[in-house]
Amino acid sequence: MVRRIFEILDPGPMTTIQDRGRFGFQKFGIPVSGSLDKFSSHVANRLVGASDDSPVLEMTFIGPKMVALSDCFVAVAGADMPMYVNGIEQPGWSSIKVHKGALVHFGSARNGLRSYLSVDGGICCKPLMGSCSTFVAAKLGGIDGGKLKKGQYLQADEAIRVVRPQTLPEEYRPTLGNNVTLRVLFGPQDDFFEKGLDTFVSSDYIVSPKSDRMGYRMQGPFVEFKNGSPMTIISEPSMPGCVQVPPDGQPIVLFVEQTIGGYAKIATIISADLDSLAQCRPGTKINFKLTDLEQAQGAYVKYMKKLEQITLADI
Amino acid sequence: MLFDCPNFKVVGDTGLLTYIADGINKQASVRVHQLVDALDQNKPDGLLEIVPAYNSILVTYRPDILSTELLIDLIASVYSELKLLPSVTPRIVEIPVLYAGEFGPDIEFVANCNGLTVEEVVTIHSSTEYFVCMLGFTPGFAYLGGMSEQLHAPRLNSPRDIISAGSVGIANNQTGIYPIDVAGGWRIIGRTPLKLFDPFNADPFIYKTGDALRFRPIDRYEYDHLVNING
């Protein structure tokens, strides 16, 4: 039985329903979408006993204001974005009981950018091409393909098990900050650059306000192309973390809403560091640090283990 | 020209690009999709997604299950076993287009670039049989090969914030169709009334890679009529 959990009074600037992503349709130009900070959304679902595939709310900078229509458990994980129930601040990274009629609202993120709200039983909406993830530009997924709007209802499946209130111990929570180092591997078009490679890994870049789920624009020293090198490529597939350098020399990190691109890609952020990128807000200082394939794949294995073996503590 | 052996490039810790040719042409496109189909049938554990483009494919994988070396060996061996396919007659998809006017704001630019009249642009653009090389960028955006050299025109210096769904555009030697409202930098010469992407349809796209595609010029009366029957 699907139940109505919340009525949205104020959606916040960019609140969407996301799950782990829409796979298998990139060959038609349909990007994967999905939660940008996978660790946080995963922990949020675990904290309320929802399945790992359950959709969550991805809240950007400031979450929604809403009224509870049923008793439920929720959890918020990710950015340091305070959640208030009837005006009282609740701890993040913890299961929280919310009673029918309660007013839930959020303050703006004090650190980080995106927070994830889960509901016991799992937030529920009609999957499209195997996923509930919202891709706003193509009006796909979520509720009517858009970001959350005032007056909409958030639904959840009936909880399959009793929620035991739990928390993620501090030591397992990611650190958030205004200076972030992201590990990269050069390529696939590193041969388009010479001195630009050094510039890229030895300079500070600032996250531009023109950044979204499609891509993060960086402002900083011009990344020089090698003399005589072409500046664009025959359009080819890209993936989350690929760093494009358009002819203006300002890098753009691609995220989850594009499948093909025609600019040269100097480097690719390793997958274990993409959650940190998701938490970078405009103005964050970023340093790109070169690593090698062996270390990058080692970090991937470690990251996957971390997702599998999340250690929650009873409250 | 197709490569005898593909080139590989690592993309981060979980991606691998395979290049099988160095340009945009039908032969490369056919071979790309042949390789994709062959890999789909030989999908090893740990292989996640296969994404085709003009002359390359991206494979994403779990390096804890499938090593990069094994993946490269597998793709090289599958590629070497591909047989030259007998050429098949492709399905022809016809796309009605209202050229010029309010729906084709850049057609005069394209005409001027090439010393043609607007009518000649329409005639040349609609008398060519195109080849759907790939879908990508946004849902159902068709990258078409085979456009006449007489119609080449550069992209806009700065992309428009919104290009309307159905718009037919030109960028250098390519022509394509925007299936959804999206920002874009191609020169727009007309618009089709057909709904090109319907996620609620069992078959969400009206064309697929490998199809042949033709544009048929229509007038405003037919355009409005087709808009009505397409709901």
Short mmCIF file of C-alpha atoms in Angstrom, two decimals, chain B residues 30-230:
data_model
loop_
_atom_site.label_atom_id
_atom_site.label_comp_id
_atom_site.label_asym_id
_atom_site.label_seq_id
_atom_site.Cartn_x
_atom_site.Cartn_y
_atom_site.Cartn_z
CA VAL B 30 27.97 0.20 -39.06
CA ARG B 31 31.09 -1.38 -37.57
CA VAL B 32 30.59 0.43 -34.25
CA HIS B 33 27.13 -1.04 -33.91
CA GLN B 34 28.28 -4.47 -35.01
CA LEU B 35 30.89 -4.37 -32.23
CA VAL B 36 28.31 -3.19 -29.70
CA ASP B 37 25.96 -6.04 -30.62
CA ALA B 38 28.79 -8.58 -30.44
CA LEU B 39 29.87 -7.31 -27.01
CA ASP B 40 26.28 -7.37 -25.81
CA GLN B 41 26.18 -11.06 -26.66
CA ASN B 42 29.52 -11.73 -24.94
CA LYS B 43 28.94 -9.56 -21.92
CA PRO B 44 31.36 -10.63 -19.19
CA ASP B 45 30.58 -10.15 -15.50
CA GLY B 46 31.50 -6.67 -14.39
CA LEU B 47 30.74 -4.99 -17.72
CA LEU B 48 28.15 -2.31 -17.00
CA GLU B 49 27.25 -0.18 -20.02
CA ILE B 50 28.15 0.05 -23.69
CA VAL B 51 27.69 3.45 -25.33
CA PRO B 52 28.27 3.81 -29.09
CA ALA B 53 29.25 6.99 -30.94
CA TYR B 54 30.45 7.83 -34.49
CA ASN B 55 33.74 5.96 -34.50
CA SER B 56 34.12 4.94 -30.87
CA ILE B 57 32.41 3.08 -28.08
CA LEU B 58 32.63 3.61 -24.35
CA VAL B 59 32.44 0.62 -22.05
CA THR B 60 31.98 1.14 -18.32
CA TYR B 61 32.98 -1.67 -15.99
CA ARG B 62 33.63 -2.67 -12.40
CA PRO B 63 37.41 -3.01 -12.05
CA ASP B 64 36.97 -5.18 -8.95
CA ILE B 65 35.28 -7.83 -11.12
CA LEU B 66 36.77 -7.26 -14.57
CA SER B 67 40.36 -6.10 -15.04
CA THR B 68 41.20 -3.42 -17.60
CA GLU B 69 43.65 -5.79 -19.36
CA LEU B 70 41.05 -8.54 -19.70
CA LEU B 71 38.50 -6.07 -21.02
CA ILE B 72 40.92 -4.78 -23.65
CA ASP B 73 41.77 -8.35 -24.70
CA LEU B 74 38.10 -9.23 -24.92
CA ILE B 75 37.16 -6.23 -27.07
CA ALA B 76 40.20 -6.74 -29.34
CA SER B 77 39.30 -10.37 -29.84
CA VAL B 78 35.61 -9.70 -30.46
CA TYR B 79 36.59 -6.96 -32.94
CA SER B 80 38.97 -9.22 -34.83
CA GLU B 81 36.22 -11.76 -35.34
CA LEU B 82 33.71 -9.33 -36.83
CA LYS B 83 32.78 -10.33 -40.34
CA LEU B 84 32.06 -7.91 -43.11
CA LEU B 85 28.28 -7.74 -43.08
CA PRO B 86 26.31 -7.96 -46.28
CA SER B 87 24.88 -4.50 -46.66
CA VAL B 88 21.27 -4.46 -45.60
CA THR B 89 18.66 -2.13 -46.97
CA PRO B 90 17.93 0.21 -44.12
CA ARG B 91 14.48 1.22 -43.01
CA ILE B 92 13.66 4.67 -44.36
CA VAL B 93 12.12 7.10 -41.91
CA GLU B 94 10.48 10.21 -43.34
CA ILE B 95 10.48 13.39 -41.32
CA PRO B 96 8.12 16.16 -42.50
CA VAL B 97 9.69 19.60 -42.01
CA LEU B 98 8.35 23.11 -42.29
CA TYR B 99 11.47 24.90 -43.53
CA ALA B 100 12.35 28.59 -43.14
CA GLY B 101 10.16 31.30 -41.64
CA GLU B 102 9.75 31.51 -37.87
CA PHE B 103 10.78 27.85 -37.40
CA GLY B 104 13.97 28.16 -39.45
CA PRO B 105 15.61 31.39 -38.29
CA ASP B 106 19.09 30.46 -39.57
CA ILE B 107 18.22 29.18 -43.03
CA GLU B 108 19.22 32.46 -44.66
CA PHE B 109 22.56 32.29 -42.88
CA VAL B 110 23.10 28.78 -44.23
CA ALA B 111 22.08 29.96 -47.70
CA ASN B 112 24.44 32.95 -47.55
CA CYS B 113 27.33 30.79 -46.31
CA ASN B 114 27.05 28.68 -49.42
CA GLY B 115 25.92 31.17 -52.07
CA LEU B 116 22.51 29.55 -52.33
CA THR B 117 18.92 30.73 -52.18
CA VAL B 118 16.69 29.57 -49.33
CA GLU B 119 14.75 27.43 -51.81
CA GLU B 120 17.96 25.74 -52.93
CA VAL B 121 18.87 24.97 -49.31
CA VAL B 122 15.47 23.32 -48.85
CA THR B 123 15.82 21.36 -52.07
CA ILE B 124 19.32 20.10 -51.28
CA HIS B 125 18.55 19.33 -47.63
CA SER B 126 15.38 17.43 -48.49
CA SER B 127 16.70 15.49 -51.48
CA THR B 128 19.46 13.70 -49.59
CA GLU B 129 19.14 10.33 -47.92
CA TYR B 130 20.79 10.55 -44.50
CA PHE B 131 22.11 7.88 -42.22
CA VAL B 132 21.39 7.89 -38.48
CA CYS B 133 24.94 7.52 -37.12
CA MET B 134 24.06 7.77 -33.46
CA LEU B 135 21.64 9.06 -30.87
CA GLY B 136 23.18 11.01 -28.02
CA PHE B 137 23.70 14.23 -26.09
CA THR B 138 20.02 14.42 -25.08
CA PRO B 139 17.28 11.80 -25.51
CA GLY B 140 16.87 10.97 -29.18
CA PHE B 141 19.10 13.69 -30.62
CA ALA B 142 19.92 12.24 -34.05
CA TYR B 143 23.42 12.76 -35.43
CA LEU B 144 22.98 12.33 -39.18
CA GLY B 145 25.68 11.58 -41.69
CA GLY B 146 25.64 12.26 -45.41
CA MET B 147 24.76 15.96 -45.63
CA SER B 148 25.75 17.73 -48.84
CA GLU B 149 28.95 19.79 -48.66
CA GLN B 150 26.92 22.65 -50.15
CA LEU B 151 25.14 23.10 -46.81
CA HIS B 152 28.05 23.27 -44.36
CA ALA B 153 27.67 26.08 -41.81
CA PRO B 154 29.44 26.70 -38.50
CA ARG B 155 27.75 26.52 -35.12
CA LEU B 156 26.48 29.66 -33.43
CA ASN B 157 29.23 31.55 -31.60
CA SER B 158 27.20 31.23 -28.46
CA PRO B 159 24.43 28.66 -28.04
CA ARG B 160 20.78 29.64 -27.69
CA ASP B 161 19.29 29.03 -24.26
CA ILE B 162 16.40 27.09 -25.73
CA ILE B 163 15.98 25.42 -29.07
CA SER B 164 12.43 24.12 -29.55
CA ALA B 165 11.70 20.42 -29.81
CA GLY B 166 11.52 19.31 -33.44
CA SER B 167 14.07 21.84 -34.69
CA VAL B 168 16.29 20.69 -37.56
CA GLY B 169 19.79 22.09 -37.40
CA ILE B 170 23.16 22.17 -39.13
CA ALA B 171 26.60 22.18 -37.50
CA ASN B 172 29.58 22.04 -39.87
CA ASN B 173 29.18 18.83 -41.87
CA GLN B 174 26.41 17.41 -39.70
CA THR B 175 22.67 17.81 -39.63
CA GLY B 176 20.48 16.74 -36.74
CA ILE B 177 17.15 17.03 -35.00
CA TYR B 178 16.49 18.34 -31.49
CA PRO B 179 13.87 16.06 -29.90
CA ILE B 180 13.35 18.12 -26.74
CA ASP B 181 13.57 21.79 -25.76
CA VAL B 182 17.23 22.24 -24.85
CA ALA B 183 20.07 24.74 -25.11
CA GLY B 184 22.01 24.30 -28.33
CA GLY B 185 24.32 25.88 -30.86
CA TRP B 186 23.32 24.41 -34.22
CA ARG B 187 21.93 26.57 -37.07
CA ILE B 188 18.18 26.01 -37.23
CA ILE B 189 16.60 25.70 -40.67
CA GLY B 190 13.17 24.22 -39.96
CA ARG B 191 11.00 22.26 -37.60
CA THR B 192 9.11 18.97 -37.70
CA PRO B 193 5.66 18.65 -36.13
CA LEU B 194 6.37 15.02 -35.17
CA LYS B 195 6.88 14.12 -31.55
CA LEU B 196 10.34 12.57 -31.71
CA PHE B 197 10.65 11.38 -28.14
CA ASP B 198 7.79 9.93 -26.12
CA PRO B 199 9.03 8.19 -22.98
CA PHE B 200 5.59 6.70 -22.38
CA ASN B 201 5.55 4.92 -25.72
CA ALA B 202 6.79 1.30 -25.86
CA ASP B 203 9.17 2.53 -28.59
CA PRO B 204 10.12 6.03 -27.38
CA PHE B 205 11.92 7.08 -30.60
CA ILE B 206 10.67 7.14 -34.17
CA TYR B 207 14.11 6.43 -35.62
CA LYS B 208 17.06 4.38 -34.49
CA THR B 209 20.72 4.13 -35.30
CA GLY B 210 21.24 2.57 -38.71
CA ASP B 211 18.01 3.87 -40.19
CA ALA B 212 18.01 5.92 -43.35
CA LEU B 213 16.26 9.25 -42.94
CA ARG B 214 14.71 11.69 -45.37
CA PHE B 215 13.21 15.11 -44.84
CA ARG B 216 10.01 16.05 -46.69
CA PRO B 217 9.18 19.74 -47.00
CA ILE B 218 5.66 20.59 -45.87
CA ASP B 219 3.62 23.78 -45.74
CA ARG B 220 2.08 25.49 -42.74
CA TYR B 221 -1.32 23.89 -43.37
CA GLU B 222 0.11 20.37 -43.21
CA TYR B 223 2.33 21.32 -40.26
CA ASP B 224 -0.67 22.45 -38.21
CA HIS B 225 -2.64 19.39 -39.27
CA LEU B 226 0.18 17.07 -38.17
CA VAL B 227 0.55 18.91 -34.87
CA ASN B 228 -3.16 18.31 -34.27
CA ILE B 229 -3.14 14.61 -35.05
CA ASN B 230 0.02 14.12 -32.98
#
